[in-house]
Amino acid sequence: MPDDDGVSSALNMPLGPGGEFDLVRTMLARWGALAHGVGDDAAVLAVPEGERLVVSTDTSVEQVHFRREWLSAEEIGYRATMAALSDVAAMGATPLGFLVALSLPARWIPAVPALADGIGDAARLAETTILGGDVTQGEALGITVTVLGSSARPVPRNGARPGDRLFVTGVLGGPAAALRDLQGGRTPPGTLRERFARPRARLREARWLAAHGARAMIDVSDGLASELRHLATASNVALSLDVARVPVMPGCTLEDAISGGEEYEIVAALPGAIDPSAFVRAFGVSLSEIGIVDAAGIPSVTAYRTVREARVDLGTGHDHFRS
Amino acid sequence: MPDDDGVSSALNMPLGPGGEFDLVRTMLARWGALAHGVGDDAAVLAVPEGERLVVSTDTSVEQVHFRREWLSAEEIGYRATMAALSDVAAMGATPLGFLVALSLPARWIPAVPALADGIGDAARLAETTILGGDVTQGEALGITVTVLGSSARPVPRNGARPGDRLFVTGVLGGPAAALRDLQGGRTPPGTLRERFARPRARLREARWLAAHGARAMIDVSDGLASELRHLATASNVALSLDVARVPVMPGCTLEDAISGGEEYEIVAALPGAIDPSAFVRAFGVSLSEIGIVDAAGIPSVTAYRTVREARVDLGTGHDHFRS
């Protein structure tokens, strides 16, 4: 039953008769070859030999994670899928495919083709496929995406050790600044809106970091400060963040960059020096060294600023991140 | 990083600080050792060598799949999980674990420990573990369970061939009869209510059928008649169902048994004779031969009754299943 791409040859079997499958058919028609194995009780796939499976699930809900007036249906589908892919990126893994569970109010049914297009677009950019899913009625639009991936050496959150350098991909603050505009009824500048509406999971970038020795990684879904605390807690280490080196997107505040979520950039702890210019050449995305792992023992995150080459500690409280 | 049970040794890492994780902590406390690898961006696990991965996702939504007044919170969590496990059973696979995405209205927060207990109970009965999940706000309770499993030879829907015999596990009709009572404001008899509230995914039973040569299987989530049509369509064959041999649960009608859904029994097509008594001895569950695969070519399901050892066709229309 295995075929070339590791997916069951029981591909895209005709779905049974019955009107309840019309929505699934609509989505499959939009996805074309991006959908694999849909139609059986479960999708079948192979995990590459010598690799471990990684799996994560992520839900986006209308009025909780987005509002319909802020985003097109296509962007809503895209964004929910990329958010889920980002968790697999954060493990340094390659996606094997994903499943989509849609909870769908009647008013959203006409938007299903656009939602499917956005989900398909994310699949295409991530070079992966849609393995299956479920469609149910619901009072609010809910999109639960479960991503499977594999890696010979998944990178956890808990591997940071004293002396490791801390890096972050990309520039931060765009989603928070865009969200402020949207919540205030203003139209955000295009570059900021793009960061909010069309995030990119850093899949290839994270694999590069893993290949260059990253021993702890996490994606910036809750905000840089929060993610550093998660990393410190999981690894049981004290971290220091140089706020002067946080890459702030033009048009955004330092606060946007440090506390804003839904960035889907990657924070990595590496034991040695790496050359950010090679990273930039490979991906057209910046890589910034933003801090260091100080000591093992008591999890903490301290903010500091380098002032005339001397470190000035700003403390560990959340407010200090905002100074 | 691999350890004995194939799950990452990065097990149950402390979750980061922050009140948003309280619900996750509550659930992890109820699950204890049933939860593995929760706390990283993604769970890491190994697929047994030589086996293929199977994966399926299934959502249960309040007011769509159940009503709160019909079931305890524990039963709601249990039932949503068993329904999802049933799809992996239908592939003849062994579960490797599952992820739970909860969409949670504020009024459901006090019930989280009971929901978690039900989910945990299903995990324990299925001899599997909880790999991770996601908790979001929502307007209605939604439980999306994504189950991973593995098998050296997953059994698809599309493998039925002319001459195969059709079998079904268990006795049918209980959930439909219980639902009729609940919808009518009556209390269903205990045995029927149990079939509705506490279904069992036929995991071991389906593996037995796979090991005894089943080449197509499907679980009865939409009703026996519907599932036979799915099987006929996927396999591109004409099936015949002997309505006189459908195992009807005491207290239920033939219509309940043929059209009622959420049974989570398994329909299997096997090329040769098997001994149902060995199955009954192994599992304490009946196994009934209910029909045959007649011919390849045009997918259909014909109902018939054996009258004085002669076959009397009842036709292929849906109404004939009800006669």
XYZ file of C-alpha atoms in Angstrom:
646
model
C 0.000 0.000 0.000
C 2.870 2.491 0.431
C 3.536 4.696 -2.536
C 6.241 7.179 -3.403
C 5.273 9.996 -1.109
C 4.652 7.779 1.865
C 0.898 8.300 1.815
C -1.613 5.476 1.456
C -2.476 4.474 -2.050
C -6.070 4.451 -0.809
C -6.008 8.085 -1.887
C -9.017 10.265 -2.271
C -11.450 7.416 -2.362
C -14.903 8.547 -3.371
C -16.826 9.701 -0.321
C -20.082 7.904 0.253
C -23.374 9.309 -0.936
C -25.244 11.813 1.239
C -25.696 15.563 1.366
C -23.666 15.823 4.572
C -20.527 15.366 2.511
C -21.139 18.247 0.132
C -18.968 20.606 2.154
C -16.163 18.085 2.253
C -16.466 17.632 -1.513
C -16.340 21.413 -1.964
C -13.123 21.612 0.017
C -11.572 18.608 -1.717
C -12.335 20.223 -5.069
C -10.473 23.384 -4.002
C -7.532 21.393 -2.649
C -7.015 19.038 -5.539
C -3.707 17.215 -5.142
C -3.036 18.999 -1.837
C -5.451 16.565 -0.153
C -4.267 13.005 0.391
C -6.037 9.991 1.812
C -9.247 11.812 2.691
C -12.296 9.550 2.739
C -11.262 6.617 4.878
C -11.873 6.336 8.619
C -8.317 7.513 9.138
C -5.470 8.715 6.929
C -2.512 6.392 6.523
C 1.035 7.658 6.184
C 4.611 6.629 6.732
C 7.035 8.300 9.100
C 10.503 8.436 7.498
C 12.737 5.699 8.863
C 14.875 6.807 11.783
C 12.667 9.799 12.461
C 10.306 10.471 15.321
C 6.782 11.695 14.964
C 5.789 15.098 16.319
C 2.182 16.191 16.596
C 0.402 19.292 17.799
C -3.115 20.701 17.684
C -4.219 24.327 17.596
C -7.693 25.876 17.523
C -8.709 29.289 16.159
C -12.172 30.543 17.144
C -14.142 33.477 15.770
C -14.409 36.378 18.244
C -11.631 34.817 20.319
C -8.707 34.672 17.875
C -10.053 36.843 15.071
C -13.023 38.868 13.929
C -14.608 38.407 10.556
C -14.428 42.118 9.752
C -10.639 42.109 10.149
C -9.758 39.286 7.806
C -11.009 37.674 4.628
C -12.243 34.082 4.886
C -9.186 33.043 2.898
C -6.904 34.758 5.448
C -8.790 33.141 8.347
C -8.222 29.666 6.908
C -4.616 30.454 6.051
C -3.792 31.950 9.437
C -5.336 29.132 11.480
C -3.297 26.621 9.475
C -0.012 28.537 9.704
C -0.466 28.969 13.463
C -0.715 25.203 13.818
C 2.227 24.572 11.468
C 4.330 26.903 13.603
C 4.247 24.449 16.523
C 5.800 21.779 14.336
C 8.339 24.326 13.062
C 9.278 25.032 16.685
C 10.339 21.373 17.049
C 12.645 21.686 14.039
C 10.442 19.122 12.286
C 9.213 18.706 8.724
C 5.422 18.544 8.366
C 3.993 15.235 7.124
C 0.492 16.661 6.734
C -2.384 17.990 8.794
C -6.052 17.429 9.642
C -8.672 20.159 9.798
C -11.732 20.014 12.065
C -14.161 22.770 11.113
C -16.979 23.900 13.370
C -19.240 25.790 11.030
C -22.245 28.066 11.652
C -24.724 28.253 8.763
C -23.684 31.853 7.983
C -20.168 30.625 7.202
C -21.193 27.965 4.677
C -20.912 30.303 1.646
C -17.344 31.110 2.763
C -16.208 27.462 2.781
C -14.481 27.634 -0.632
C -12.487 30.691 0.502
C -11.620 29.080 3.843
C -10.471 25.999 1.935
C -8.367 28.158 -0.388
C -6.600 29.745 2.574
C -5.984 26.353 4.190
C -4.712 25.048 0.856
C -2.451 28.055 0.383
C -0.846 27.424 3.775
C -0.390 23.744 2.867
C 1.285 24.706 -0.407
C 3.663 27.204 1.216
C 4.559 24.667 3.892
C 5.055 22.026 1.179
C 2.691 19.662 2.934
C -0.714 18.048 2.443
C -4.168 17.848 3.979
C -4.729 14.366 5.399
C -8.294 14.564 6.568
C -10.674 16.332 8.841
C -14.146 16.706 10.167
C -16.945 19.199 9.544
C -19.577 19.859 12.203
C -22.205 22.466 12.879
C -21.224 25.078 15.421
C -22.331 28.415 16.830
C -19.041 30.143 16.024
C -16.492 29.338 13.332
C -13.816 27.127 14.879
C -10.825 25.725 13.015
C -8.803 23.046 14.767
C -5.698 22.076 12.829
C -3.657 19.091 13.952
C -0.235 18.921 12.328
C 1.954 15.835 12.094
C 5.650 16.180 11.438
C 8.832 14.225 11.776
C 12.431 14.791 12.709
C 15.429 12.630 13.516
C 16.046 14.924 16.498
C 13.052 17.028 17.560
C 14.169 20.139 19.445
C 12.302 20.526 22.746
C 11.787 23.564 24.967
C 13.732 22.145 27.833
C 17.220 21.851 26.327
C 18.642 25.329 27.074
C 21.849 25.249 29.141
C 23.980 27.950 30.801
C 26.158 29.734 28.276
C 23.724 29.192 25.377
C 23.062 32.207 23.212
C 19.471 33.193 22.483
C 18.362 34.035 18.959
C 15.090 35.095 17.399
C 14.104 34.973 13.728
C 12.535 37.918 11.889
C 11.404 41.258 13.240
C 8.774 41.566 15.923
C 5.848 43.806 16.777
C 3.868 43.800 13.533
C 0.872 41.700 14.642
C 0.477 43.674 17.902
C 0.639 47.021 16.101
C -1.787 45.843 13.419
C -4.173 44.500 16.051
C -4.110 47.864 17.880
C -5.172 49.586 14.675
C -7.876 47.013 13.921
C -9.277 47.187 17.440
C -9.323 50.989 17.170
C -11.231 50.831 13.912
C -8.223 52.017 11.868
C -6.674 50.362 8.828
C -3.157 49.192 9.652
C -0.329 49.929 7.194
C 0.018 47.128 4.643
C 3.283 45.710 5.995
C 1.868 45.449 9.514
C -1.463 44.043 8.354
C 0.438 41.430 6.327
C 2.294 40.308 9.454
C -1.053 39.842 11.226
C -3.063 38.339 8.371
C -0.432 36.312 6.525
C 2.088 34.935 9.026
C 4.653 32.414 7.824
C 5.575 29.419 9.967
C 9.388 29.354 10.040
C 9.688 25.720 9.010
C 12.857 25.806 6.917
C 14.412 28.435 9.184
C 13.830 26.322 12.289
C 15.305 23.237 10.617
C 18.393 25.319 9.782
C 18.681 26.337 13.436
C 18.252 22.709 14.525
C 20.923 21.636 12.043
C 23.217 24.344 13.441
C 22.940 23.001 16.963
C 19.829 24.578 18.501
C 19.055 22.615 21.644
C 15.903 24.425 22.710
C 13.344 26.182 20.519
C 9.889 27.693 20.911
C 7.665 29.711 18.612
C 6.480 33.193 19.525
C 2.742 32.626 19.741
C 2.148 34.312 23.116
C 4.793 37.055 22.826
C 8.576 37.066 23.202
C 8.592 37.734 26.955
C 6.098 34.912 27.599
C 7.991 32.474 25.397
C 11.274 33.228 27.148
C 9.563 32.493 30.447
C 8.240 29.196 29.040
C 11.763 28.331 27.835
C 13.314 29.281 31.194
C 10.716 27.245 33.105
C 10.976 24.166 30.888
C 14.801 24.244 30.851
C 15.105 25.267 34.500
C 17.511 28.082 33.689
C 17.886 31.837 34.209
C 17.813 33.796 30.941
C 18.788 37.371 30.190
C 17.206 39.364 27.391
C 18.990 42.417 25.989
C 16.034 44.645 25.177
C 18.286 46.844 23.031
C 18.809 43.943 20.648
C 15.195 42.868 20.197
C 14.455 43.314 16.466
C 11.584 45.784 16.321
C 9.632 46.091 13.088
C 9.482 49.642 11.699
C 6.258 51.263 12.834
C 6.089 49.225 16.032
C 7.051 49.900 19.647
C 9.465 47.855 21.750
C 6.431 46.862 23.795
C 4.766 45.518 20.629
C 7.884 43.482 19.904
C 8.302 42.104 23.419
C 4.724 41.479 24.483
C 2.815 41.054 21.215
C 1.761 37.531 20.305
C 0.975 35.604 17.125
C 4.365 36.359 15.611
C 5.217 32.750 14.746
C 8.891 33.598 14.773
C 11.272 31.135 16.432
C 13.348 31.627 19.575
C 16.326 29.272 19.763
C 19.069 28.562 22.313
C 22.378 27.535 20.737
C 25.579 26.554 22.501
C 27.933 28.286 20.088
C 28.245 31.284 17.831
C 26.472 31.161 14.489
C 26.654 33.434 11.502
C 23.356 35.307 11.124
C 24.405 36.495 7.651
C 24.321 32.907 6.323
C 20.800 32.599 7.721
C 19.734 35.863 6.088
C 21.229 34.745 2.760
C 19.410 31.432 2.931
C 15.968 32.726 3.896
C 15.788 36.497 3.473
C 14.775 36.631 7.141
C 16.855 38.255 9.882
C 18.319 36.359 12.813
C 19.083 38.390 15.956
C 21.086 37.397 19.011
C 18.972 38.775 21.844
C 20.339 37.336 25.054
C 22.007 34.537 26.921
C 21.333 31.665 29.283
C 23.006 32.731 32.537
C 22.644 29.891 34.992
C 20.833 26.715 35.815
C 18.599 26.268 38.809
C 15.955 28.907 39.300
C 13.899 29.717 36.179
C 13.808 33.452 35.498
C 14.042 36.001 32.731
C 15.961 39.211 33.380
C 15.825 42.151 31.002
C 18.880 44.352 30.513
C 20.214 46.997 28.201
C 23.745 47.267 27.001
C 24.768 50.857 27.736
C 28.286 51.807 26.612
C 29.174 48.101 26.542
C 28.090 47.606 30.164
C 25.040 45.572 31.126
C 22.362 47.465 33.052
C 19.833 45.067 34.579
C 16.214 46.060 34.404
C 14.880 43.309 36.671
C 12.671 40.300 36.173
C 9.194 41.791 36.594
C 6.918 42.006 33.603
C 6.889 45.820 33.757
C 10.611 45.938 33.220
C 10.156 44.365 29.812
C 8.127 47.387 28.908
C 10.725 50.009 29.845
C 15.611 11.007 23.706
C 13.555 7.838 23.044
C 12.501 5.959 26.133
C 10.843 2.625 26.718
C 7.312 3.470 25.743
C 8.325 5.329 22.638
C 7.341 8.711 24.011
C 9.747 11.612 24.402
C 11.645 11.745 27.655
C 10.755 15.451 27.607
C 7.679 14.273 29.460
C 5.320 16.501 31.321
C 7.681 19.434 31.425
C 6.442 22.161 33.715
C 4.090 24.449 31.830
C 5.116 28.073 31.848
C 3.679 30.523 34.335
C 0.391 32.249 33.567
C -3.261 31.847 34.567
C -4.211 30.666 31.065
C -2.638 27.323 31.868
C -4.693 26.644 34.976
C -7.232 24.580 33.055
C -4.499 22.550 31.442
C -2.947 21.979 34.858
C -6.334 20.869 36.201
C -6.678 18.321 33.430
C -3.093 17.082 33.759
C -3.677 16.584 37.481
C -6.709 14.386 36.743
C -4.853 12.429 34.059
C -1.640 11.737 35.938
C 0.424 9.147 34.081
C -2.188 8.954 31.300
C -0.764 12.224 29.888
C 2.583 12.080 28.125
C 4.724 14.808 26.618
C 2.278 17.639 27.270
C 3.971 21.028 27.610
C 6.188 21.298 24.543
C 5.187 22.879 21.235
C 4.424 19.408 19.971
C 4.395 15.911 21.424
C 7.119 13.544 20.272
C 6.554 9.838 19.790
C 7.856 6.861 17.914
C 5.901 4.804 15.407
C 6.761 1.110 15.819
C 9.215 -0.016 13.162
C 7.587 -1.512 10.109
C 4.233 0.045 10.942
C 2.374 2.831 9.236
C 0.831 5.781 10.992
C -2.933 6.265 10.934
C -4.565 9.466 12.098
C -8.116 10.737 12.355
C -9.903 13.688 13.932
C -13.439 13.868 15.269
C -15.381 16.750 16.827
C -18.305 16.563 19.272
C -20.281 19.776 19.764
C -22.896 20.600 22.397
C -26.437 20.804 20.951
C -25.212 19.098 17.773
C -23.884 15.773 19.057
C -25.243 15.800 22.597
C -27.215 17.832 25.096
C -25.957 18.553 28.546
C -29.165 17.335 30.185
C -28.749 13.885 28.638
C -25.241 13.091 29.774
C -22.916 13.819 32.666
C -19.793 15.873 31.905
C -17.758 12.732 32.496
C -19.834 10.867 29.896
C -19.488 13.740 27.411
C -15.682 13.648 27.656
C -15.644 9.847 27.520
C -18.004 9.614 24.556
C -16.196 12.229 22.444
C -12.930 10.373 22.987
C -14.337 6.912 22.241
C -15.966 8.214 19.049
C -12.568 9.403 17.845
C -10.835 6.179 18.902
C -13.391 4.230 16.888
C -12.000 5.619 13.616
C -8.579 4.218 14.447
C -10.214 0.918 15.461
C -11.871 0.807 12.027
C -8.402 0.752 10.429
C -7.425 -2.260 12.557
C -4.780 -0.061 14.168
C -3.467 0.269 17.720
C -3.740 3.768 19.202
C -0.450 5.545 19.947
C -2.183 8.400 21.756
C -4.480 11.328 21.139
C -4.738 15.110 21.354
C -7.726 16.991 22.735
C -8.738 20.474 21.581
C -11.383 21.879 23.914
C -13.553 24.845 23.019
C -14.928 25.923 26.351
C -17.684 28.380 27.304
C -17.312 29.929 30.782
C -20.308 27.919 32.081
C -18.405 24.705 31.380
C -15.263 25.621 33.332
C -16.484 24.051 36.610
C -17.061 20.796 34.687
C -13.480 20.569 33.373
C -12.326 18.041 36.015
C -15.274 15.760 35.139
C -14.675 16.167 31.383
C -11.024 15.308 31.980
C -12.020 12.245 33.999
C -14.171 10.991 31.123
C -11.407 11.585 28.601
C -8.956 9.850 30.906
C -11.317 6.918 31.405
C -11.541 6.426 27.639
C -7.743 6.608 27.379
C -7.385 3.964 30.084
C -9.901 1.592 28.500
C -8.212 2.014 25.111
C -4.812 1.445 26.768
C -3.480 4.669 25.301
C -2.309 8.104 26.422
C -3.090 11.797 26.044
C -0.337 13.481 24.030
C -1.406 17.104 24.142
C -4.113 19.517 23.248
C -5.383 23.032 23.224
C -7.940 24.919 25.298
C -9.760 27.915 23.862
C -12.809 29.954 24.746
C -15.924 29.098 22.780
C -19.647 29.712 22.708
C -20.547 26.029 22.848
C -18.597 23.128 24.297
C -16.606 21.536 21.493
C -14.286 18.563 21.887
C -12.023 17.727 18.965
C -10.056 14.538 19.521
C -7.296 13.596 17.079
C -6.148 10.012 17.452
C -2.867 8.594 16.197
C -2.441 4.892 15.727
C -0.267 2.440 13.902
C -0.563 -0.824 12.071
C 1.637 -2.929 9.831
C -1.372 -3.278 7.504
C -4.083 -0.675 8.015
C -7.448 -1.928 6.725
C -9.110 0.595 4.389
C -12.721 0.962 3.294
C -11.990 0.199 -0.294
C -10.731 -3.376 -0.104
C -14.028 -5.324 -0.341
C -14.150 -7.799 -3.267
C -16.907 -9.967 -4.781
C -17.479 -13.075 -2.698
C -16.411 -11.438 0.560
C -18.669 -12.055 3.523
C -19.880 -9.113 5.577
C -19.745 -9.178 9.365
C -20.713 -6.763 12.097
C -19.599 -6.779 15.738
C -22.019 -6.425 18.641
C -25.746 -5.790 18.634
C -27.244 -2.697 17.080
C -30.023 -0.238 17.798
C -29.295 0.765 21.389
C -28.104 4.343 20.785
C -31.025 5.121 18.427
C -33.588 3.731 20.869
C -31.989 5.582 23.802
C -31.898 8.802 21.790
C -35.611 8.455 20.967
C -36.397 8.221 24.676
C -34.130 11.159 25.567
C -35.587 13.335 22.824
C -39.069 12.449 24.044
C -38.188 13.424 27.601
C -38.237 9.801 28.810
C -35.519 7.934 30.702
C -34.172 5.120 28.529
C -33.711 1.652 30.060
C -30.228 1.311 31.569
C -28.868 -1.082 28.961
C -29.911 1.221 26.105
C -28.695 4.373 27.847
C -25.340 2.668 28.455
C -24.992 1.988 24.718
C -25.580 5.691 24.040
C -23.559 7.180 26.898
C -20.707 4.704 27.256
C -19.824 3.300 23.820
C -16.705 1.157 23.462
C -14.429 1.540 20.461
C -13.854 -2.001 19.171
C -10.066 -1.716 19.087
C -9.051 -5.248 20.008
C -12.012 -6.726 18.134
C -11.056 -4.898 14.936
C -7.435 -6.016 15.215
C -8.686 -9.589 15.536
C -10.747 -9.152 12.367
C -7.727 -7.628 10.589
C -5.566 -10.535 11.727
C -8.225 -12.951 10.416
C -8.095 -11.458 6.953
C -10.502 -8.498 6.918
C -9.750 -6.518 3.784
C -12.219 -3.697 4.284
C -13.567 -2.254 7.529
C -15.603 0.734 8.651
C -17.113 1.763 11.964
C -20.836 2.300 12.387
C -20.911 5.996 13.235
C -23.635 7.047 10.755
C -25.737 3.868 10.890
C -25.323 0.414 9.355
C -27.108 1.222 6.071
C -25.001 4.361 5.562
C -21.765 2.588 6.363
C -22.555 -0.225 3.921
C -23.132 2.408 1.239
C -19.779 4.039 2.110
C -18.097 0.633 1.879
C -19.807 -0.165 -1.450
C -18.856 3.224 -2.894
C -15.237 3.120 -1.728
C -14.741 -0.484 -2.871
C -16.799 -0.069 -6.044
C -18.853 -3.175 -5.351
C -22.470 -4.257 -4.992
C -23.329 -5.491 -1.499
C -26.305 -7.427 -0.208
C -27.542 -7.132 3.361
C -29.722 -9.864 4.854
C -31.972 -7.815 7.100
C -33.049 -10.989 8.903
C -29.499 -11.433 10.177
C -28.894 -7.921 11.472
C -28.247 -8.289 15.232
C -30.945 -6.184 16.898
C -30.494 -5.275 20.548
C -33.434 -6.315 22.773
C -35.783 -3.368 23.158
C -34.868 -1.901 19.761
C -36.496 -2.036 16.335
C -34.870 -3.286 13.120
C -35.019 0.329 11.964
C -32.994 1.388 15.049
C -30.422 -1.267 14.201
C -30.159 -0.431 10.499
C -30.410 3.354 10.516
C -29.260 4.399 13.996
C -25.815 5.963 14.269
C -23.123 6.295 16.925
C -22.905 2.546 17.425
C -19.138 2.345 17.070
C -19.399 -1.294 16.080
C -17.244 -2.534 13.187
C -18.391 -3.766 9.780
C -15.811 -5.968 8.065
C -15.536 -7.708 4.689
C -13.610 -10.976 4.822
C -12.781 -13.322 1.950
C -13.324 -16.543 3.863
C -15.392 -18.112 6.597
C -14.493 -17.302 10.163
C -15.684 -18.754 13.417
C -17.780 -16.197 15.294
C -17.669 -18.332 18.426
C -13.905 -17.784 18.749
C -14.550 -14.050 18.512
C -17.264 -14.222 21.174
C -14.987 -16.239 23.459
C -12.171 -13.715 23.045
C -14.169 -10.539 23.580
C -17.608 -11.347 24.968
C -19.033 -9.496 21.976
C -21.094 -11.093 19.230
C -20.027 -11.278 15.584
C -22.792 -11.649 12.986
C -22.539 -12.504 9.308
C -25.002 -10.085 7.720
C -24.441 -10.203 3.985
C -22.157 -10.649 1.043
C -20.293 -8.748 -1.629
C -22.069 -9.700 -4.863
C -20.209 -8.074 -7.705
C -17.726 -5.427 -8.685
C -18.593 -2.446 -10.822
C -21.601 -0.464 -9.777
C -21.687 0.468 -6.085
C -24.995 -0.470 -4.482
C -26.490 -2.004 -1.395
C -29.435 -4.379 -1.762
C -31.473 -5.539 1.180
C -32.951 -9.031 1.238
C -34.523 -11.485 3.597
C -33.934 -15.170 3.644
C -37.406 -16.779 3.529
C -37.469 -20.585 3.654
C -33.813 -20.575 2.538
C -34.613 -18.507 -0.568
C -33.431 -14.951 -0.976
C -36.192 -12.340 -1.405
C -34.750 -9.040 -2.617
C -36.152 -5.907 -1.076
C -34.445 -3.458 -3.438
C -31.769 -0.839 -3.085
C -33.784 2.208 -2.015
C -33.381 3.529 1.474
C -37.004 2.726 2.322
C -36.416 -0.943 1.689
C -33.965 -1.026 4.554
C -36.850 -0.042 6.786
C -39.187 -2.815 5.771
